[in-house]
């Protein structure tokens, strides 16, 4: 049974100097003849040639074609070449010569044997211009992904490969465009700029605190924990860059581990700062000798180590990998990272949420400390912002087609929230209101409540 592709024939007929590649489908014999006549009429051809195989099928098809062509009356047959079996060089050469010397267009080849393949090879070698073919079954395997068959009332149709999509006319397969959060697109450029701005801001605040480390404002806020917190915030801003760019195996594995550990380090520092505030200012709280500098460092290290263990177990069990998602767009492939183990990702986020919630509860308990010492109030407000961002992140992440962009937004928003709320007021006093940077002012003595 010969194979005919309407899309392939249209493609080849649009460029006479191009020898096309074809796909295949299986229309009925009657439909093949009618399709040929429709193409001849469509392109206004009035002088055509016919090539058939020397067998029952070829002669039967030729008779049907000649009958329909004569009945239609809009074209004439210039010649009919019969390709015999056996690869006779002289006969093949004669057929080539006839076609080359004729002014007629050759629209249709009826064959399914290797003889027609031999003739086609000879035609290609001799560069016969103006020769147009609808391929037979043997040639239908040359370029199986370049064209998608489409014939009205066809009895068979071949789907495009996963990385291709059917054109609007459904006559050929088109490669799908690859879409991911790129450094070269407006969204990627914007997020990169914001991430770098946050990193620079953290470095600037850290420089201010180091320069004014002997002032009451910095000393009262536990300078070592403040330095650690600023460094961890800097890591949070920088880890967002791992979510931008073409996904690779190493970036998929590193991005979530870096994100999880950086944020736990950050929240752990805030939690320890909150415990210190309670220990210093809350009546009846634990004596500071049991929670000195070494204990504070150990607590931050222990809490962060738990997250490191979670990330390690996740990566060793079901590691995140690059993923091509084709279900959202017909003509695009959304390229991202599959988290691998949903449970692992949930545990990572859950641990961050647990620490943030504990920090919020302790800071809320210390909210009524002296008015001018705003550390507990600032921590409470910062944790509200932090929790709100990540609670909103979960449904947005699940439903969004662009999970990477959503996660980067959440990372940057929560990081800026912590940086601005916790360090903004302090930097304001240190730089613009140095007269308030005194122990008396910070402890709320000598001031009147309003």
PDB file of C-alpha atoms in Angstrom, residues 41-150:
ATOM      1  CA  UNK A  41      -6.062  21.772  -9.520  1.00  0.00           C
ATOM      2  CA  UNK A  42      -4.873  23.779  -6.517  1.00  0.00           C
ATOM      3  CA  UNK A  43      -1.547  24.618  -8.113  1.00  0.00           C
ATOM      4  CA  UNK A  44      -2.979  25.151 -11.567  1.00  0.00           C
ATOM      5  CA  UNK A  45      -0.952  22.446 -13.277  1.00  0.00           C
ATOM      6  CA  UNK A  46      -2.222  21.464 -16.746  1.00  0.00           C
ATOM      7  CA  UNK A  47       0.684  19.313 -17.949  1.00  0.00           C
ATOM      8  CA  UNK A  48       1.696  16.455 -15.654  1.00  0.00           C
ATOM      9  CA  UNK A  49       3.654  13.225 -15.740  1.00  0.00           C
ATOM     10  CA  UNK A  50       2.886   9.901 -14.088  1.00  0.00           C
ATOM     11  CA  UNK A  51       5.329   7.266 -12.757  1.00  0.00           C
ATOM     12  CA  UNK A  52       4.037   3.860 -11.707  1.00  0.00           C
ATOM     13  CA  UNK A  53       5.450   0.502 -10.645  1.00  0.00           C
ATOM     14  CA  UNK A  54       5.190  -2.424 -13.053  1.00  0.00           C
ATOM     15  CA  UNK A  55       2.696  -4.452 -11.077  1.00  0.00           C
ATOM     16  CA  UNK A  56      -1.055  -4.870 -10.661  1.00  0.00           C
ATOM     17  CA  UNK A  57      -1.302  -2.087  -8.119  1.00  0.00           C
ATOM     18  CA  UNK A  58       0.626   0.401 -10.234  1.00  0.00           C
ATOM     19  CA  UNK A  59      -1.383  -0.227 -13.411  1.00  0.00           C
ATOM     20  CA  UNK A  60      -4.676  -0.225 -11.525  1.00  0.00           C
ATOM     21  CA  UNK A  61      -3.854   3.078  -9.880  1.00  0.00           C
ATOM     22  CA  UNK A  62      -2.734   4.537 -13.215  1.00  0.00           C
ATOM     23  CA  UNK A  63      -6.012   3.617 -14.874  1.00  0.00           C
ATOM     24  CA  UNK A  64      -7.998   5.182 -12.058  1.00  0.00           C
ATOM     25  CA  UNK A  65      -5.894   8.334 -12.215  1.00  0.00           C
ATOM     26  CA  UNK A  66      -6.160   8.647 -16.007  1.00  0.00           C
ATOM     27  CA  UNK A  67      -9.903   8.124 -15.870  1.00  0.00           C
ATOM     28  CA  UNK A  68     -10.422  10.761 -13.203  1.00  0.00           C
ATOM     29  CA  UNK A  69      -8.026  13.164 -14.933  1.00  0.00           C
ATOM     30  CA  UNK A  70      -9.858  12.876 -18.271  1.00  0.00           C
ATOM     31  CA  UNK A  71     -13.201  13.265 -16.567  1.00  0.00           C
ATOM     32  CA  UNK A  72     -12.091  16.423 -14.740  1.00  0.00           C
ATOM     33  CA  UNK A  73     -10.752  18.037 -17.898  1.00  0.00           C
ATOM     34  CA  UNK A  74      -8.462  20.555 -16.164  1.00  0.00           C
ATOM     35  CA  UNK A  75      -5.130  18.819 -16.936  1.00  0.00           C
ATOM     36  CA  UNK A  76      -3.494  16.543 -19.466  1.00  0.00           C
ATOM     37  CA  UNK A  77      -1.098  13.625 -19.066  1.00  0.00           C
ATOM     38  CA  UNK A  78       2.273  14.289 -20.742  1.00  0.00           C
ATOM     39  CA  UNK A  79       3.675  10.773 -20.270  1.00  0.00           C
ATOM     40  CA  UNK A  80       3.487   7.690 -18.090  1.00  0.00           C
ATOM     41  CA  UNK A  81       6.693   5.915 -17.064  1.00  0.00           C
ATOM     42  CA  UNK A  82       6.562   2.304 -15.873  1.00  0.00           C
ATOM     43  CA  UNK A  83       9.319   1.279 -13.479  1.00  0.00           C
ATOM     44  CA  UNK A  84       9.932  -2.431 -13.883  1.00  0.00           C
ATOM     45  CA  UNK A  85      11.222  -4.779 -11.243  1.00  0.00           C
ATOM     46  CA  UNK A  86      14.837  -5.875 -11.284  1.00  0.00           C
ATOM     47  CA  UNK A  87      16.672  -2.527 -11.224  1.00  0.00           C
ATOM     48  CA  UNK A  88      17.457  -2.517 -14.931  1.00  0.00           C
ATOM     49  CA  UNK A  89      19.910   0.398 -15.292  1.00  0.00           C
ATOM     50  CA  UNK A  90      19.024   1.161 -18.890  1.00  0.00           C
ATOM     51  CA  UNK A  91      15.309   1.437 -18.204  1.00  0.00           C
ATOM     52  CA  UNK A  92      15.865   3.492 -15.066  1.00  0.00           C
ATOM     53  CA  UNK A  93      18.136   5.838 -16.970  1.00  0.00           C
ATOM     54  CA  UNK A  94      15.562   6.145 -19.754  1.00  0.00           C
ATOM     55  CA  UNK A  95      12.871   7.092 -17.237  1.00  0.00           C
ATOM     56  CA  UNK A  96      15.158   9.722 -15.763  1.00  0.00           C
ATOM     57  CA  UNK A  97      15.893  11.117 -19.218  1.00  0.00           C
ATOM     58  CA  UNK A  98      12.200  11.290 -20.110  1.00  0.00           C
ATOM     59  CA  UNK A  99      11.375  13.180 -16.920  1.00  0.00           C
ATOM     60  CA  UNK A 100      14.349  15.478 -17.259  1.00  0.00           C
ATOM     61  CA  UNK A 101      13.526  16.438 -20.852  1.00  0.00           C
ATOM     62  CA  UNK A 102       9.813  16.906 -20.240  1.00  0.00           C
ATOM     63  CA  UNK A 103       8.278  20.235 -19.328  1.00  0.00           C
ATOM     64  CA  UNK A 104       5.600  18.504 -17.312  1.00  0.00           C
ATOM     65  CA  UNK A 105       5.492  18.354 -13.528  1.00  0.00           C
ATOM     66  CA  UNK A 106       5.824  14.853 -12.099  1.00  0.00           C
ATOM     67  CA  UNK A 107       2.677  15.538  -8.518  1.00  0.00           C
ATOM     68  CA  UNK A 108       2.304  11.762  -8.251  1.00  0.00           C
ATOM     69  CA  UNK A 109       4.401   8.379  -7.977  1.00  0.00           C
ATOM     70  CA  UNK A 110       2.523   5.132  -7.507  1.00  0.00           C
ATOM     71  CA  UNK A 111       4.925   2.547  -6.098  1.00  0.00           C
ATOM     72  CA  UNK A 112       5.719   0.495  -3.077  1.00  0.00           C
ATOM     73  CA  UNK A 113       8.698  -1.532  -4.249  1.00  0.00           C
ATOM     74  CA  UNK A 114      12.421  -0.888  -4.073  1.00  0.00           C
ATOM     75  CA  UNK A 115      12.422  -0.142  -7.827  1.00  0.00           C
ATOM     76  CA  UNK A 116      10.933   3.266  -7.166  1.00  0.00           C
ATOM     77  CA  UNK A 117      13.613   3.890  -4.527  1.00  0.00           C
ATOM     78  CA  UNK A 118      16.264   3.198  -7.152  1.00  0.00           C
ATOM     79  CA  UNK A 119      14.633   5.610  -9.567  1.00  0.00           C
ATOM     80  CA  UNK A 120      14.431   8.300  -6.901  1.00  0.00           C
ATOM     81  CA  UNK A 121      18.121   7.898  -6.114  1.00  0.00           C
ATOM     82  CA  UNK A 122      18.984   8.311  -9.785  1.00  0.00           C
ATOM     83  CA  UNK A 123      16.802  11.400 -10.020  1.00  0.00           C
ATOM     84  CA  UNK A 124      18.508  12.970  -7.003  1.00  0.00           C
ATOM     85  CA  UNK A 125      21.975  12.217  -8.420  1.00  0.00           C
ATOM     86  CA  UNK A 126      21.131  13.888 -11.721  1.00  0.00           C
ATOM     87  CA  UNK A 127      19.492  16.870 -10.035  1.00  0.00           C
ATOM     88  CA  UNK A 128      16.278  16.829 -12.013  1.00  0.00           C
ATOM     89  CA  UNK A 129      14.739  20.241 -11.353  1.00  0.00           C
ATOM     90  CA  UNK A 130      11.019  20.646 -11.024  1.00  0.00           C
ATOM     91  CA  UNK A 131      10.571  17.052  -9.924  1.00  0.00           C
ATOM     92  CA  UNK A 132       8.087  16.762  -7.088  1.00  0.00           C
ATOM     93  CA  UNK A 133       7.202  13.599  -5.242  1.00  0.00           C
ATOM     94  CA  UNK A 134       4.732  12.191  -2.830  1.00  0.00           C
ATOM     95  CA  UNK A 135       6.808   9.519  -1.142  1.00  0.00           C
ATOM     96  CA  UNK A 136       6.070   5.832  -0.988  1.00  0.00           C
ATOM     97  CA  UNK A 137       6.384   3.538   1.975  1.00  0.00           C
ATOM     98  CA  UNK A 138      10.103   2.896   1.629  1.00  0.00           C
ATOM     99  CA  UNK A 139      10.981   6.622   1.652  1.00  0.00           C
ATOM    100  CA  UNK A 140       8.558   7.381   4.417  1.00  0.00           C
ATOM    101  CA  UNK A 141      11.128   6.425   7.048  1.00  0.00           C
ATOM    102  CA  UNK A 142      13.764   9.015   6.069  1.00  0.00           C
ATOM    103  CA  UNK A 143      12.754  11.865   8.343  1.00  0.00           C
ATOM    104  CA  UNK A 144      10.020  10.546  10.661  1.00  0.00           C
ATOM    105  CA  UNK A 145       9.932  13.604  12.924  1.00  0.00           C
ATOM    106  CA  UNK A 146       9.842  16.412  10.393  1.00  0.00           C
ATOM    107  CA  UNK A 147       6.270  16.070   9.205  1.00  0.00           C
ATOM    108  CA  UNK A 148       3.021  15.033  10.788  1.00  0.00           C
ATOM    109  CA  UNK A 149       0.584  13.394   8.383  1.00  0.00           C
ATOM    110  CA  UNK A 150      -2.772  14.992   7.865  1.00  0.00           C
TER     111      UNK A 150
END
